[in-house]
Amino acid sequence: MTLTRLVLFSGWGIDARIWQPLITCLHARLANVTETDEQADKQAADEAKSRPLEIIAPDWPEEGPQDDSRASSEPTALQASLGGADTLWLGWSLGALRAEALAKKQAPAALVSLAMGPSFIDQAAVEQMIPALAPEVLDDFRTAFARNPTASWQHFLRWQASGEASARDCLRQLRELIGRHPVSREAVLAAGLAELASRQMSLAPQSELPLEFWLGKQDPLLAPGLSAALRAQGQVVAEFEGGHCLPLSATEALADALLARMGLATHVTRISEEA
């Protein structure tokens, strides 16, 4: 089945501007579908062009730039119109945990959890067979955040960029997109950290919500052994070269994977080779 709408959910302390490079890449891929001599491939390419991809990158409430023009024109992540049988959701980091909970109400066709396992922190209160970070990792960060929110937020940017092949370039690009100061209020950011400490995906049967985990091989915010444990539990896992900032470090690979998952791509390899 071809999916024609993509909804992108951002993570903790980072608004929807993070998706700008990926959105640009997706549109470029679709505009340059390679022509072939095979009739089946030509038909598939024509179909992809006749069904333009709609991309929505909503901000979570109170987490985006709070100017009047954006507030009146951009959708928020709680709008009921974001689901549907033609829609793929991709949630990054905390955005994946939130999207999984939201999907129970809005019912997208499928959900991709990017750079996030079923939980961020090991949930000691429940039987957990899939690795997650130790609670003290987040506890220490929350303590530092309570003392100095802005400095802690900036540290978090460096932390998640540290797994990339060029951490300095990734951090520079991240700051160019979202700035050097958080746009969300401290109380909103603190609430997000509480969610990271407590949220856990239910891992519903694939028949209820097709779910895939797309993870960076060098992600410093994921527990060792996560990919293997997910596969052992029968979950669908794809691994990318990169760390936690896959929207920036693996933009082209993500774009190709999304188009393939949505049934919108036929031949995009030539573009990657020429880039």
PDB file of C-alpha atoms in Angstrom:
ATOM      1  CA  MET A   1       0.000   0.000   0.000  1.00  0.00           C
ATOM      2  CA  THR A   2       1.272   3.433  -0.913  1.00  0.00           C
ATOM      3  CA  LEU A   3       1.354   5.990   1.879  1.00  0.00           C
ATOM      4  CA  THR A   4       1.149   9.624   0.830  1.00  0.00           C
ATOM      5  CA  ARG A   5       1.391  11.544   4.092  1.00  0.00           C
ATOM      6  CA  LEU A   6       4.327  11.696   6.475  1.00  0.00           C
ATOM      7  CA  VAL A   7       4.147  13.189   9.961  1.00  0.00           C
ATOM      8  CA  LEU A   8       7.429  13.987  11.736  1.00  0.00           C
ATOM      9  CA  PHE A   9       7.497  14.354  15.534  1.00  0.00           C
ATOM     10  CA  SER A  10      10.505  16.009  17.181  1.00  0.00           C
ATOM     11  CA  GLY A  11      12.108  15.154  20.509  1.00  0.00           C
ATOM     12  CA  TRP A  12      12.953  16.754  23.841  1.00  0.00           C
ATOM     13  CA  GLY A  13      13.890  20.429  23.727  1.00  0.00           C
ATOM     14  CA  ILE A  14      14.064  20.523  19.924  1.00  0.00           C
ATOM     15  CA  ASP A  15      11.238  21.808  17.775  1.00  0.00           C
ATOM     16  CA  ALA A  16      10.112  20.923  14.263  1.00  0.00           C
ATOM     17  CA  ARG A  17      12.842  22.996  12.598  1.00  0.00           C
ATOM     18  CA  ILE A  18      15.095  19.950  13.051  1.00  0.00           C
ATOM     19  CA  TRP A  19      13.286  18.325  10.107  1.00  0.00           C
ATOM     20  CA  GLN A  20      14.114  20.993   7.520  1.00  0.00           C
ATOM     21  CA  PRO A  21      17.092  19.117   5.948  1.00  0.00           C
ATOM     22  CA  LEU A  22      15.139  15.846   5.744  1.00  0.00           C
ATOM     23  CA  ILE A  23      12.080  17.518   4.219  1.00  0.00           C
ATOM     24  CA  THR A  24      14.267  19.222   1.618  1.00  0.00           C
ATOM     25  CA  CYS A  25      15.939  15.911   0.799  1.00  0.00           C
ATOM     26  CA  LEU A  26      12.620  14.078   0.474  1.00  0.00           C
ATOM     27  CA  HIS A  27      11.265  16.635  -1.974  1.00  0.00           C
ATOM     28  CA  ALA A  28      14.488  16.480  -3.984  1.00  0.00           C
ATOM     29  CA  ARG A  29      14.298  12.684  -4.146  1.00  0.00           C
ATOM     30  CA  LEU A  30      10.716  12.735  -5.400  1.00  0.00           C
ATOM     31  CA  ALA A  31      11.488  15.431  -7.967  1.00  0.00           C
ATOM     32  CA  ASN A  32      14.310  13.342  -9.438  1.00  0.00           C
ATOM     33  CA  VAL A  33      12.905   9.832  -9.652  1.00  0.00           C
ATOM     34  CA  THR A  34      15.084   8.071 -12.198  1.00  0.00           C
ATOM     35  CA  GLU A  35      13.463   7.099 -15.470  1.00  0.00           C
ATOM     36  CA  THR A  36      14.001   3.551 -16.716  1.00  0.00           C
ATOM     37  CA  ASP A  37      13.114   1.583 -19.823  1.00  0.00           C
ATOM     38  CA  GLU A  38      11.092  -0.957 -17.882  1.00  0.00           C
ATOM     39  CA  GLN A  39       7.358  -0.346 -18.139  1.00  0.00           C
ATOM     40  CA  ALA A  40       6.655  -1.453 -14.567  1.00  0.00           C
ATOM     41  CA  ASP A  41       9.232   0.940 -13.201  1.00  0.00           C
ATOM     42  CA  LYS A  42       7.895   3.776 -15.368  1.00  0.00           C
ATOM     43  CA  GLN A  43       4.392   3.129 -14.139  1.00  0.00           C
ATOM     44  CA  ALA A  44       5.555   3.156 -10.530  1.00  0.00           C
ATOM     45  CA  ALA A  45       7.450   6.398 -11.080  1.00  0.00           C
ATOM     46  CA  ASP A  46       4.418   8.009 -12.720  1.00  0.00           C
ATOM     47  CA  GLU A  47       2.259   6.915  -9.822  1.00  0.00           C
ATOM     48  CA  ALA A  48       4.695   8.408  -7.302  1.00  0.00           C
ATOM     49  CA  LYS A  49       4.671  11.715  -9.165  1.00  0.00           C
ATOM     50  CA  SER A  50       0.881  11.738  -9.396  1.00  0.00           C
ATOM     51  CA  ARG A  51       0.603  11.302  -5.635  1.00  0.00           C
ATOM     52  CA  PRO A  52       2.611  14.145  -4.135  1.00  0.00           C
ATOM     53  CA  LEU A  53       3.908  13.493  -0.655  1.00  0.00           C
ATOM     54  CA  GLU A  54       2.365  15.625   2.064  1.00  0.00           C
ATOM     55  CA  ILE A  55       4.780  16.245   4.925  1.00  0.00           C
ATOM     56  CA  ILE A  56       3.632  17.609   8.268  1.00  0.00           C
ATOM     57  CA  ALA A  57       6.102  18.519  11.001  1.00  0.00           C
ATOM     58  CA  PRO A  58       3.991  19.694  13.948  1.00  0.00           C
ATOM     59  CA  ASP A  59       5.363  21.080  17.169  1.00  0.00           C
ATOM     60  CA  TRP A  60       4.232  19.632  20.445  1.00  0.00           C
ATOM     61  CA  PRO A  61       2.096  22.118  22.391  1.00  0.00           C
ATOM     62  CA  GLU A  62       4.218  24.928  23.873  1.00  0.00           C
ATOM     63  CA  GLU A  63       7.403  23.518  22.334  1.00  0.00           C
ATOM     64  CA  GLY A  64       7.801  25.445  19.105  1.00  0.00           C
ATOM     65  CA  PRO A  65       8.657  29.055  18.298  1.00  0.00           C
ATOM     66  CA  GLN A  66       5.810  30.940  19.898  1.00  0.00           C
ATOM     67  CA  ASP A  67       5.148  33.648  17.331  1.00  0.00           C
ATOM     68  CA  ASP A  68       1.596  34.467  16.339  1.00  0.00           C
ATOM     69  CA  SER A  69       1.962  33.605  12.667  1.00  0.00           C
ATOM     70  CA  ARG A  70       3.223  30.112  13.382  1.00  0.00           C
ATOM     71  CA  ALA A  71       0.651  29.497  16.075  1.00  0.00           C
ATOM     72  CA  SER A  72      -2.193  30.329  13.714  1.00  0.00           C
ATOM     73  CA  SER A  73      -0.944  28.446  10.653  1.00  0.00           C
ATOM     74  CA  GLU A  74       0.947  25.381  11.850  1.00  0.00           C
ATOM     75  CA  PRO A  75      -0.726  22.222  13.175  1.00  0.00           C
ATOM     76  CA  THR A  76       0.077  20.945  16.634  1.00  0.00           C
ATOM     77  CA  ALA A  77       0.923  17.354  17.457  1.00  0.00           C
ATOM     78  CA  LEU A  78      -2.379  16.813  19.241  1.00  0.00           C
ATOM     79  CA  GLN A  79      -4.611  17.553  16.284  1.00  0.00           C
ATOM     80  CA  ALA A  80      -6.889  14.632  15.461  1.00  0.00           C
ATOM     81  CA  SER A  81      -6.285  15.067  11.726  1.00  0.00           C
ATOM     82  CA  LEU A  82      -2.752  13.665  11.779  1.00  0.00           C
ATOM     83  CA  GLY A  83      -3.648   9.958  11.616  1.00  0.00           C
ATOM     84  CA  GLY A  84      -5.153   7.898   8.819  1.00  0.00           C
ATOM     85  CA  ALA A  85      -4.613   4.831   6.668  1.00  0.00           C
ATOM     86  CA  ASP A  86      -2.456   6.807   4.218  1.00  0.00           C
ATOM     87  CA  THR A  87      -0.118   8.182   6.874  1.00  0.00           C
ATOM     88  CA  LEU A  88       3.277   7.136   8.227  1.00  0.00           C
ATOM     89  CA  TRP A  89       4.417   8.629  11.511  1.00  0.00           C
ATOM     90  CA  LEU A  90       8.089   9.033  12.363  1.00  0.00           C
ATOM     91  CA  GLY A  91       8.872  10.033  15.931  1.00  0.00           C
ATOM     92  CA  TRP A  92      12.378  10.981  16.980  1.00  0.00           C
ATOM     93  CA  SER A  93      13.602  10.349  20.526  1.00  0.00           C
ATOM     94  CA  LEU A  94      10.943  11.499  23.033  1.00  0.00           C
ATOM     95  CA  GLY A  95       8.748  12.208  20.021  1.00  0.00           C
ATOM     96  CA  ALA A  96       8.611   8.460  19.355  1.00  0.00           C
ATOM     97  CA  LEU A  97       7.381   7.680  22.873  1.00  0.00           C
ATOM     98  CA  ARG A  98       4.736  10.377  22.634  1.00  0.00           C
ATOM     99  CA  ALA A  99       3.711   9.347  19.129  1.00  0.00           C
ATOM    100  CA  GLU A 100       3.214   5.734  20.179  1.00  0.00           C
ATOM    101  CA  ALA A 101       0.762   6.829  22.868  1.00  0.00           C
ATOM    102  CA  LEU A 102      -0.965   9.246  20.492  1.00  0.00           C
ATOM    103  CA  ALA A 103      -1.268   6.584  17.795  1.00  0.00           C
ATOM    104  CA  LYS A 104      -3.767   4.671  19.914  1.00  0.00           C
ATOM    105  CA  LYS A 105      -6.203   7.539  19.374  1.00  0.00           C
ATOM    106  CA  GLN A 106      -5.297   8.745  15.883  1.00  0.00           C
ATOM    107  CA  ALA A 107      -4.400   5.436  14.179  1.00  0.00           C
ATOM    108  CA  PRO A 108      -1.711   6.082  11.550  1.00  0.00           C
ATOM    109  CA  ALA A 109      -0.906   3.290   9.118  1.00  0.00           C
ATOM    110  CA  ALA A 110       2.443   2.691  10.822  1.00  0.00           C
ATOM    111  CA  LEU A 111       4.938   4.242  13.229  1.00  0.00           C
ATOM    112  CA  VAL A 112       8.708   4.459  13.000  1.00  0.00           C
ATOM    113  CA  SER A 113      10.558   5.006  16.264  1.00  0.00           C
ATOM    114  CA  LEU A 114      13.744   6.870  15.371  1.00  0.00           C
ATOM    115  CA  ALA A 115      16.636   6.776  17.859  1.00  0.00           C
ATOM    116  CA  MET A 116      14.424   5.430  20.645  1.00  0.00           C
ATOM    117  CA  GLY A 117      13.664   2.005  22.056  1.00  0.00           C
ATOM    118  CA  PRO A 118      10.453   1.062  23.858  1.00  0.00           C
ATOM    119  CA  SER A 119      11.619   3.165  26.801  1.00  0.00           C
ATOM    120  CA  PHE A 120      14.434   5.620  27.407  1.00  0.00           C
ATOM    121  CA  ILE A 121      15.036   4.581  31.028  1.00  0.00           C
ATOM    122  CA  ASP A 122      14.942   1.110  32.532  1.00  0.00           C
ATOM    123  CA  GLN A 123      11.517   0.759  34.138  1.00  0.00           C
ATOM    124  CA  ALA A 124      12.277  -1.078  37.387  1.00  0.00           C
ATOM    125  CA  ALA A 125       8.601  -1.307  38.295  1.00  0.00           C
ATOM    126  CA  VAL A 126       7.816  -3.585  35.339  1.00  0.00           C
ATOM    127  CA  GLU A 127       9.374  -6.693  33.887  1.00  0.00           C
ATOM    128  CA  GLN A 128      11.587  -5.393  31.106  1.00  0.00           C
ATOM    129  CA  MET A 129      13.424  -7.662  28.710  1.00  0.00           C
ATOM    130  CA  ILE A 130      14.689  -4.913  26.413  1.00  0.00           C
ATOM    131  CA  PRO A 131      17.697  -2.771  27.466  1.00  0.00           C
ATOM    132  CA  ALA A 132      17.331   0.883  28.390  1.00  0.00           C
ATOM    133  CA  LEU A 133      19.549   3.416  30.144  1.00  0.00           C
ATOM    134  CA  ALA A 134      19.977   3.258  33.910  1.00  0.00           C
ATOM    135  CA  PRO A 135      17.663   5.635  35.825  1.00  0.00           C
ATOM    136  CA  GLU A 136      20.572   7.483  37.416  1.00  0.00           C
ATOM    137  CA  VAL A 137      21.685   8.715  33.981  1.00  0.00           C
ATOM    138  CA  LEU A 138      18.532  10.782  33.644  1.00  0.00           C
ATOM    139  CA  ASP A 139      18.340  11.542  37.376  1.00  0.00           C
ATOM    140  CA  ASP A 140      21.729  13.263  37.228  1.00  0.00           C
ATOM    141  CA  PHE A 141      20.693  15.261  34.189  1.00  0.00           C
ATOM    142  CA  ARG A 142      17.421  16.345  35.810  1.00  0.00           C
ATOM    143  CA  THR A 143      19.323  17.511  38.889  1.00  0.00           C
ATOM    144  CA  ALA A 144      21.637  19.583  36.715  1.00  0.00           C
ATOM    145  CA  PHE A 145      18.668  20.923  34.761  1.00  0.00           C
ATOM    146  CA  ALA A 146      17.002  22.113  37.970  1.00  0.00           C
ATOM    147  CA  ARG A 147      20.153  24.122  38.778  1.00  0.00           C
ATOM    148  CA  ASN A 148      20.735  25.594  35.313  1.00  0.00           C
ATOM    149  CA  PRO A 149      18.168  24.736  32.620  1.00  0.00           C
ATOM    150  CA  THR A 150      19.821  26.564  29.734  1.00  0.00           C
ATOM    151  CA  ALA A 151      23.282  25.140  30.376  1.00  0.00           C
ATOM    152  CA  SER A 152      21.799  21.658  30.727  1.00  0.00           C
ATOM    153  CA  TRP A 153      19.881  22.006  27.474  1.00  0.00           C
ATOM    154  CA  GLN A 154      23.079  23.058  25.706  1.00  0.00           C
ATOM    155  CA  HIS A 155      24.885  20.090  27.253  1.00  0.00           C
ATOM    156  CA  PHE A 156      22.133  17.830  25.924  1.00  0.00           C
ATOM    157  CA  LEU A 157      22.776  19.101  22.399  1.00  0.00           C
ATOM    158  CA  ARG A 158      26.458  18.226  22.749  1.00  0.00           C
ATOM    159  CA  TRP A 159      25.584  14.855  24.295  1.00  0.00           C
ATOM    160  CA  GLN A 160      23.357  13.703  21.469  1.00  0.00           C
ATOM    161  CA  ALA A 161      25.764  15.012  18.824  1.00  0.00           C
ATOM    162  CA  SER A 162      28.688  13.150  20.421  1.00  0.00           C
ATOM    163  CA  GLY A 163      27.878   9.904  18.631  1.00  0.00           C
ATOM    164  CA  GLU A 164      28.218  11.361  15.151  1.00  0.00           C
ATOM    165  CA  ALA A 165      31.272  10.902  12.954  1.00  0.00           C
ATOM    166  CA  SER A 166      31.733  14.674  12.979  1.00  0.00           C
ATOM    167  CA  ALA A 167      30.225  15.769  16.277  1.00  0.00           C
ATOM    168  CA  ARG A 168      31.376  19.375  15.841  1.00  0.00           C
ATOM    169  CA  ASP A 169      29.740  19.739  12.431  1.00  0.00           C
ATOM    170  CA  CYS A 170      26.555  18.107  13.677  1.00  0.00           C
ATOM    171  CA  LEU A 171      26.382  20.433  16.672  1.00  0.00           C
ATOM    172  CA  ARG A 172      26.977  23.452  14.446  1.00  0.00           C
ATOM    173  CA  GLN A 173      24.178  22.403  12.103  1.00  0.00           C
ATOM    174  CA  LEU A 174      21.875  21.719  15.033  1.00  0.00           C
ATOM    175  CA  ARG A 175      22.484  25.186  16.464  1.00  0.00           C
ATOM    176  CA  GLU A 176      21.971  26.802  13.073  1.00  0.00           C
ATOM    177  CA  LEU A 177      18.548  25.175  12.847  1.00  0.00           C
ATOM    178  CA  ILE A 178      17.200  25.696  16.352  1.00  0.00           C
ATOM    179  CA  GLY A 179      19.432  28.359  17.897  1.00  0.00           C
ATOM    180  CA  ARG A 180      21.520  28.425  21.052  1.00  0.00           C
ATOM    181  CA  HIS A 181      18.691  28.787  23.534  1.00  0.00           C
ATOM    182  CA  PRO A 182      15.577  26.671  24.072  1.00  0.00           C
ATOM    183  CA  VAL A 183      12.287  28.094  22.846  1.00  0.00           C
ATOM    184  CA  SER A 184      10.221  26.137  25.383  1.00  0.00           C
ATOM    185  CA  ARG A 185       9.586  27.301  28.918  1.00  0.00           C
ATOM    186  CA  GLU A 186      11.549  25.614  31.687  1.00  0.00           C
ATOM    187  CA  ALA A 187       8.398  23.975  33.078  1.00  0.00           C
ATOM    188  CA  VAL A 188       7.652  22.429  29.679  1.00  0.00           C
ATOM    189  CA  LEU A 189      11.173  21.073  29.368  1.00  0.00           C
ATOM    190  CA  ALA A 190      11.038  19.684  32.915  1.00  0.00           C
ATOM    191  CA  ALA A 191       7.775  17.920  32.100  1.00  0.00           C
ATOM    192  CA  GLY A 192       9.424  16.384  29.047  1.00  0.00           C
ATOM    193  CA  LEU A 193      12.225  14.988  31.194  1.00  0.00           C
ATOM    194  CA  ALA A 194       9.615  13.426  33.462  1.00  0.00           C
ATOM    195  CA  GLU A 195       8.102  11.775  30.404  1.00  0.00           C
ATOM    196  CA  LEU A 196      11.492  10.379  29.404  1.00  0.00           C
ATOM    197  CA  ALA A 197      11.743   8.857  32.865  1.00  0.00           C
ATOM    198  CA  SER A 198       8.338   7.182  32.806  1.00  0.00           C
ATOM    199  CA  ARG A 199       7.011   6.581  29.288  1.00  0.00           C
ATOM    200  CA  GLN A 200       7.114   3.063  27.897  1.00  0.00           C
ATOM    201  CA  MET A 201       5.710   1.729  24.647  1.00  0.00           C
ATOM    202  CA  SER A 202       3.143  -1.027  24.913  1.00  0.00           C
ATOM    203  CA  LEU A 203       4.537  -2.901  21.876  1.00  0.00           C
ATOM    204  CA  ALA A 204       1.077  -3.718  20.597  1.00  0.00           C
ATOM    205  CA  PRO A 205       0.748  -6.492  18.002  1.00  0.00           C
ATOM    206  CA  GLN A 206       1.831  -5.435  14.520  1.00  0.00           C
ATOM    207  CA  SER A 207      -1.744  -5.961  13.368  1.00  0.00           C
ATOM    208  CA  GLU A 208      -2.829  -3.120  15.658  1.00  0.00           C
ATOM    209  CA  LEU A 209       0.054  -0.712  15.022  1.00  0.00           C
ATOM    210  CA  PRO A 210       2.894  -1.660  12.666  1.00  0.00           C
ATOM    211  CA  LEU A 211       5.976  -0.404  14.519  1.00  0.00           C
ATOM    212  CA  GLU A 212       9.580  -0.253  13.406  1.00  0.00           C
ATOM    213  CA  PHE A 213      12.706   0.832  15.263  1.00  0.00           C
ATOM    214  CA  TRP A 214      15.286   2.784  13.228  1.00  0.00           C
ATOM    215  CA  LEU A 215      18.409   3.192  15.328  1.00  0.00           C
ATOM    216  CA  GLY A 216      21.866   4.733  15.017  1.00  0.00           C
ATOM    217  CA  LYS A 217      24.731   2.300  15.479  1.00  0.00           C
ATOM    218  CA  GLN A 218      26.709   4.854  17.507  1.00  0.00           C
ATOM    219  CA  ASP A 219      23.858   6.421  19.478  1.00  0.00           C
ATOM    220  CA  PRO A 220      25.132   7.439  22.964  1.00  0.00           C
ATOM    221  CA  LEU A 221      21.554   7.725  24.259  1.00  0.00           C
ATOM    222  CA  LEU A 222      20.669   4.071  23.636  1.00  0.00           C
ATOM    223  CA  ALA A 223      21.547   1.117  25.852  1.00  0.00           C
ATOM    224  CA  PRO A 224      24.038  -1.438  24.482  1.00  0.00           C
ATOM    225  CA  GLY A 225      22.383  -4.488  23.006  1.00  0.00           C
ATOM    226  CA  LEU A 226      19.102  -2.758  22.239  1.00  0.00           C
ATOM    227  CA  SER A 227      18.929  -3.718  18.554  1.00  0.00           C
ATOM    228  CA  ALA A 228      19.667  -7.390  19.223  1.00  0.00           C
ATOM    229  CA  ALA A 229      17.125  -7.535  22.049  1.00  0.00           C
ATOM    230  CA  LEU A 230      14.425  -5.961  19.904  1.00  0.00           C
ATOM    231  CA  ARG A 231      15.060  -8.424  17.095  1.00  0.00           C
ATOM    232  CA  ALA A 232      14.943 -11.312  19.574  1.00  0.00           C
ATOM    233  CA  GLN A 233      11.490 -10.099  20.579  1.00  0.00           C
ATOM    234  CA  GLY A 234      10.349 -10.152  16.951  1.00  0.00           C
ATOM    235  CA  GLN A 235      10.492  -6.376  16.432  1.00  0.00           C
ATOM    236  CA  VAL A 236      11.437  -4.792  13.104  1.00  0.00           C
ATOM    237  CA  VAL A 237      14.789  -3.017  13.411  1.00  0.00           C
ATOM    238  CA  ALA A 238      16.844  -1.034  10.906  1.00  0.00           C
ATOM    239  CA  GLU A 239      20.269   0.358  11.777  1.00  0.00           C
ATOM    240  CA  PHE A 240      21.892   3.465  10.331  1.00  0.00           C
ATOM    241  CA  GLU A 241      25.440   4.752  10.422  1.00  0.00           C
ATOM    242  CA  GLY A 242      25.281   7.578  12.940  1.00  0.00           C
ATOM    243  CA  GLY A 243      24.354   8.488  16.468  1.00  0.00           C
ATOM    244  CA  HIS A 244      21.299  10.135  17.991  1.00  0.00           C
ATOM    245  CA  CYS A 245      21.103  13.020  15.501  1.00  0.00           C
ATOM    246  CA  LEU A 246      20.072  10.863  12.549  1.00  0.00           C
ATOM    247  CA  PRO A 247      17.841  13.606  11.068  1.00  0.00           C
ATOM    248  CA  LEU A 248      21.086  15.518  10.429  1.00  0.00           C
ATOM    249  CA  SER A 249      23.796  12.861  10.167  1.00  0.00           C
ATOM    250  CA  ALA A 250      21.862  10.328   8.062  1.00  0.00           C
ATOM    251  CA  THR A 251      19.533  12.633   6.138  1.00  0.00           C
ATOM    252  CA  GLU A 252      19.859  10.951   2.738  1.00  0.00           C
ATOM    253  CA  ALA A 253      19.683   7.411   4.124  1.00  0.00           C
ATOM    254  CA  LEU A 254      16.585   8.324   6.123  1.00  0.00           C
ATOM    255  CA  ALA A 255      14.932   9.931   3.108  1.00  0.00           C
ATOM    256  CA  ASP A 256      15.499   6.840   0.981  1.00  0.00           C
ATOM    257  CA  ALA A 257      14.294   4.524   3.751  1.00  0.00           C
ATOM    258  CA  LEU A 258      11.141   6.584   4.286  1.00  0.00           C
ATOM    259  CA  LEU A 259      10.264   6.692   0.601  1.00  0.00           C
ATOM    260  CA  ALA A 260      10.815   2.946   0.335  1.00  0.00           C
ATOM    261  CA  ARG A 261       8.694   2.285   3.432  1.00  0.00           C
ATOM    262  CA  MET A 262       5.906   4.442   2.013  1.00  0.00           C
ATOM    263  CA  GLY A 263       6.029   2.827  -1.409  1.00  0.00           C
ATOM    264  CA  LEU A 264       6.890   6.112  -3.097  1.00  0.00           C
ATOM    265  CA  ALA A 265      10.389   5.376  -4.376  1.00  0.00           C
ATOM    266  CA  THR A 266      11.451   3.278  -7.320  1.00  0.00           C
ATOM    267  CA  HIS A 267      14.927   4.345  -8.362  1.00  0.00           C
ATOM    268  CA  VAL A 268      16.646   6.938  -6.223  1.00  0.00           C
ATOM    269  CA  THR A 269      20.092   5.372  -6.066  1.00  0.00           C
ATOM    270  CA  ARG A 270      21.486   7.445  -8.946  1.00  0.00           C
ATOM    271  CA  ILE A 271      20.832  10.656  -7.047  1.00  0.00           C
ATOM    272  CA  SER A 272      22.766   9.393  -4.037  1.00  0.00           C
ATOM    273  CA  GLU A 273      25.663   8.308  -6.229  1.00  0.00           C
ATOM    274  CA  GLU A 274      25.864  11.703  -7.924  1.00  0.00           C
ATOM    275  CA  ALA A 275      25.612  13.704  -4.680  1.00  0.00           C
TER     276      ALA A 275
END
